[in-house]
Amino acid sequence: MAERLKRLEDEHKLMRKKMKESKKLSKKEEPFDYDAYVRGTVGQTFESSDPSAEAELNFSSGNNPFLLEVEDPDKPKKKPQPVWKASEMPELANPSELKQAKWFYDTPGVLNDNQILSKLSTEELKYVVPSRVLLPQTIRMKPSQVMFLAGLGRLDYVKGEESLLLTIFASHHLPINLFDIGEADQIYEEHIGRELFKVPIRDTWEMTSLPDLVGKDITIDGVGWKESAADIVFSSAGWAAITLGNEMRVELKAYTPGGMGCFVRQPPLLPFAVNLRGRQHHHPKRRGFYKIDMKKLLKHL
């Protein structure tokens, strides 16, 4: 038993030695080190430079860096926390790593003029913010038709010779409706704030500052039926990938509340998602809507 135990220990040591040598060899072959390097800190954001201020807001430098404290002017001030200088930042192990580096900037809680989330109530956010994986919902849109993404996005097919495909990515709680352009305004006025559009909710819509829909003219040239040409982004509500035949040109008009966050994204984020569509729905209320081909979808998961 003693000899067997000794043999096992020797084999274990030999294995660890080989692993170390393998790591050293891989580092020589692949110079990039996948460690993340701290380049700076965020602190003293709300510190006042006015000495006459009665009280000032400072970021706590304790265990919770996001705790706000109000300092008592009668108490002696704390010693200022040391500030890192550029020359004192941690050195990269190998400066050449920057050639292969990817940069990540985390901006939690930052508000943007193009987002509508800050103008929605808590109940409305439950519908708008996705709670599951976004699945592509494709519809066939004819000229002179209008697509509504809840009450937060609208797309008019103003001019074109053939139908186009819209592949929409949004929360599964947000309804997608397709109407003729002649009846769209009346339906919107009668049903906004109700179940048909879901969001905005009438009880909160009248109390919030959500502006009316404002349109933007868009022209898109097609690249073929197997690849989307562009995305139309409806602010925080979602986006629609536009697919049309090669050499086709269409004129559209996209709407969002106050025109916020309404823009064209080229190239599209998921240009081939349109190919995940299956057969069309046969129900009259879902005419023009495609089912998802689950077999194709599962191949890409």
XYZ file of C-alpha atoms in Angstrom:
301
model
C 0.000 0.000 0.000
C 2.842 2.351 0.871
C 4.473 1.797 -2.518
C 1.150 2.345 -4.307
C 0.537 5.576 -2.375
C 4.028 6.814 -3.230
C 3.482 5.971 -6.903
C 0.185 7.893 -6.947
C 1.835 10.937 -5.327
C 4.644 10.847 -7.902
C 2.111 10.644 -10.736
C 0.185 13.579 -9.259
C 3.350 15.689 -9.028
C 4.277 14.787 -12.589
C 0.811 15.770 -13.804
C 0.986 19.155 -12.048
C 4.427 19.762 -13.554
C 3.114 19.016 -17.062
C 0.171 21.367 -16.539
C 2.495 24.203 -15.489
C 4.695 23.622 -18.503
C 1.641 23.551 -20.755
C 0.452 26.915 -19.381
C 3.879 28.467 -19.908
C 3.967 27.171 -23.465
C 0.468 28.472 -24.256
C 1.430 31.920 -22.956
C 4.402 32.014 -25.277
C 2.271 30.984 -28.237
C -0.586 33.311 -27.295
C 0.831 36.588 -25.960
C -2.561 37.988 -25.009
C -3.315 37.769 -21.308
C -7.035 37.526 -20.631
C -6.847 39.258 -17.259
C -8.878 42.434 -16.717
C -6.916 45.465 -15.546
C -8.297 48.186 -13.317
C -7.528 51.522 -14.995
C -9.273 53.946 -12.681
C -11.930 54.553 -10.067
C -15.081 56.612 -9.806
C -15.372 58.689 -6.666
C -16.170 62.082 -5.196
C -18.644 62.639 -8.032
C -20.983 64.791 -5.985
C -18.345 66.587 -3.935
C -18.856 70.333 -3.790
C -15.929 72.670 -4.385
C -17.757 75.545 -2.677
C -16.397 75.923 0.877
C -19.442 77.960 1.932
C -21.860 75.104 1.268
C -23.743 74.040 4.418
C -23.719 70.394 3.476
C -22.298 68.444 0.618
C -22.926 65.085 -0.952
C -20.021 62.682 -1.195
C -19.663 59.121 -2.308
C -18.835 56.955 0.662
C -15.401 55.430 0.321
C -16.327 52.517 2.580
C -17.503 49.096 1.579
C -20.487 50.480 -0.355
C -19.221 52.947 -3.002
C -22.783 53.879 -3.974
C -23.895 55.048 -0.537
C -24.539 58.790 -0.413
C -23.773 60.641 2.800
C -24.632 64.160 3.904
C -21.801 65.617 5.946
C -22.480 67.583 9.129
C -20.835 71.032 8.841
C -20.219 71.117 12.635
C -18.097 67.981 12.565
C -14.466 68.123 11.463
C -14.061 67.172 7.832
C -12.617 63.827 6.941
C -9.201 63.621 5.402
C -9.423 63.777 1.626
C -9.161 60.415 -0.037
C -6.103 59.907 -2.231
C -6.741 60.358 -5.939
C -5.013 58.125 -8.425
C -2.868 59.829 -10.984
C -2.349 58.492 -14.479
C 1.277 57.747 -13.655
C 0.179 55.649 -10.652
C -2.250 53.414 -12.557
C -1.475 49.690 -12.558
C 0.944 48.763 -15.287
C -0.118 46.305 -17.947
C 1.870 43.116 -17.885
C 2.507 43.444 -21.588
C 1.700 46.724 -23.407
C 1.329 44.836 -26.688
C -1.837 43.285 -25.257
C -3.680 46.508 -26.034
C -3.631 45.574 -29.703
C -6.005 42.689 -28.963
C -7.868 44.242 -26.045
C -11.602 44.914 -25.899
C -12.853 47.838 -23.814
C -15.942 47.699 -21.621
C -17.522 50.826 -20.134
C -20.192 50.249 -17.505
C -22.581 53.193 -17.131
C -25.297 52.079 -14.676
C -28.250 54.388 -14.280
C -27.179 56.805 -16.995
C -30.155 58.550 -18.610
C -30.243 59.191 -22.327
C -32.404 61.625 -24.270
C -33.261 58.866 -26.764
C -34.733 56.415 -24.256
C -38.357 56.328 -23.207
C -37.965 54.039 -20.192
C -37.537 56.996 -17.842
C -40.938 58.311 -18.958
C -42.853 55.105 -18.223
C -44.470 54.002 -14.991
C -43.450 50.911 -13.063
C -46.452 48.990 -14.390
C -45.606 49.955 -17.966
C -41.978 48.924 -17.527
C -43.136 45.403 -16.663
C -44.512 45.137 -20.203
C -41.700 46.929 -22.058
C -38.593 45.435 -20.422
C -38.128 41.855 -21.741
C -38.392 39.064 -19.181
C -37.441 36.245 -21.568
C -35.390 35.665 -24.706
C -36.424 37.908 -27.617
C -37.855 35.838 -30.451
C -38.052 37.227 -34.001
C -41.642 37.946 -35.060
C -41.905 38.352 -38.826
C -44.844 39.932 -40.664
C -45.503 40.658 -44.340
C -46.344 44.335 -44.802
C -48.055 45.645 -47.904
C -47.870 49.204 -49.273
C -50.267 51.595 -47.461
C -50.250 49.500 -44.284
C -49.265 50.551 -40.756
C -47.591 48.493 -38.037
C -47.996 49.456 -34.377
C -45.601 48.162 -31.724
C -47.895 48.623 -28.716
C -48.507 52.369 -28.503
C -44.799 53.172 -28.438
C -43.815 52.623 -32.066
C -45.458 53.030 -35.453
C -44.233 52.277 -38.985
C -46.046 53.423 -42.142
C -45.328 51.819 -45.529
C -45.671 55.042 -47.511
C -44.395 54.098 -50.966
C -43.277 50.878 -52.642
C -44.248 48.406 -55.336
C -44.156 45.112 -53.409
C -44.648 43.768 -49.906
C -41.727 43.782 -47.482
C -40.877 41.695 -44.427
C -40.619 43.124 -40.926
C -38.795 41.039 -38.313
C -39.620 42.576 -34.955
C -37.679 42.151 -31.717
C -39.530 43.320 -28.617
C -40.909 42.088 -25.312
C -43.472 39.321 -25.781
C -45.895 41.439 -23.713
C -46.018 44.192 -26.356
C -48.737 43.578 -28.974
C -47.984 44.001 -32.690
C -50.909 45.244 -34.793
C -51.242 45.716 -38.550
C -53.817 48.130 -40.045
C -54.574 49.914 -43.281
C -53.150 53.417 -43.341
C -56.604 54.989 -43.808
C -57.913 53.662 -40.479
C -54.715 53.768 -38.414
C -55.155 57.260 -36.945
C -58.743 56.635 -35.841
C -57.903 53.272 -34.257
C -54.965 54.821 -32.436
C -57.045 57.663 -31.030
C -59.827 55.326 -29.883
C -57.684 52.590 -28.359
C -54.525 54.281 -27.057
C -54.196 53.492 -23.364
C -56.435 50.420 -23.678
C -55.910 46.683 -24.080
C -55.335 46.756 -27.864
C -52.074 48.689 -27.472
C -51.343 47.630 -23.875
C -48.745 50.414 -23.342
C -49.087 53.197 -22.406
C -51.658 52.410 -19.709
C -54.381 55.048 -19.601
C -54.315 55.458 -15.800
C -50.622 56.358 -15.859
C -50.405 57.822 -19.369
C -52.432 60.889 -18.355
C -50.131 61.499 -15.377
C -46.780 60.929 -17.095
C -44.919 63.146 -19.530
C -44.959 60.676 -22.442
C -45.195 62.859 -25.568
C -47.238 62.201 -28.703
C -45.865 60.120 -31.573
C -43.581 62.052 -33.924
C -42.607 60.665 -37.331
C -39.387 60.447 -39.311
C -39.142 59.774 -43.071
C -36.912 56.817 -44.028
C -35.791 55.389 -47.384
C -34.326 51.876 -47.566
C -32.807 49.917 -50.466
C -33.143 46.139 -50.439
C -30.315 43.597 -50.559
C -32.373 40.422 -51.113
C -34.990 38.317 -49.364
C -32.535 36.281 -47.299
C -30.885 39.249 -45.555
C -32.325 42.326 -43.862
C -31.173 45.671 -45.222
C -31.535 47.783 -42.058
C -33.056 48.018 -38.598
C -35.550 50.671 -37.574
C -35.146 51.260 -33.846
C -38.165 52.291 -31.765
C -36.220 53.620 -28.799
C -36.426 51.299 -25.767
C -39.477 49.429 -27.089
C -37.564 47.314 -29.625
C -36.609 47.290 -33.289
C -37.745 45.974 -36.674
C -35.419 44.521 -39.307
C -36.490 45.462 -42.850
C -36.134 42.839 -45.594
C -36.965 43.500 -49.243
C -35.923 42.309 -52.666
C -32.675 43.255 -54.326
C -32.832 46.652 -56.079
C -36.152 47.441 -54.348
C -36.528 50.864 -52.755
C -39.231 51.747 -50.226
C -40.257 54.900 -48.406
C -41.308 54.474 -44.796
C -42.241 56.704 -41.898
C -41.345 55.628 -38.354
C -42.846 57.108 -35.188
C -41.875 57.076 -31.513
C -43.031 59.256 -28.585
C -41.552 62.685 -29.251
C -39.356 61.133 -31.974
C -37.038 59.848 -29.234
C -34.636 57.062 -30.163
C -36.080 56.616 -33.655
C -33.270 55.934 -36.108
C -32.024 53.599 -38.830
C -29.303 51.081 -37.958
C -27.125 49.836 -40.813
C -25.959 47.174 -40.976
C -28.773 45.508 -39.014
C -28.002 43.777 -35.735
C -29.363 40.346 -36.778
C -29.589 40.451 -40.569
C -30.439 36.745 -41.064
C -33.116 36.379 -38.379
C -35.759 36.777 -41.111
C -34.884 33.244 -42.269
C -36.270 31.809 -39.017
C -39.841 32.479 -40.131
C -42.104 29.499 -40.765
C -45.578 29.282 -42.263
C -48.081 32.116 -42.196
C -50.891 32.172 -39.635
C -54.301 31.224 -41.069
C -56.354 33.138 -38.509
C -57.916 36.290 -40.055
C -56.688 38.472 -37.185
C -53.127 37.212 -37.699
C -53.088 37.520 -41.469
C -49.648 38.553 -42.656
C -47.986 37.180 -39.520
C -45.514 34.289 -39.735
C -44.994 31.543 -37.188
C -41.480 30.858 -35.921
C -39.808 27.806 -37.442
C -38.753 26.155 -34.182
C -36.545 23.580 -35.907
C -34.470 26.335 -37.500
C -34.437 28.297 -34.252
C -33.204 25.362 -32.168
C -30.312 24.826 -34.569
C -29.003 28.298 -33.688
C -29.429 28.071 -29.908
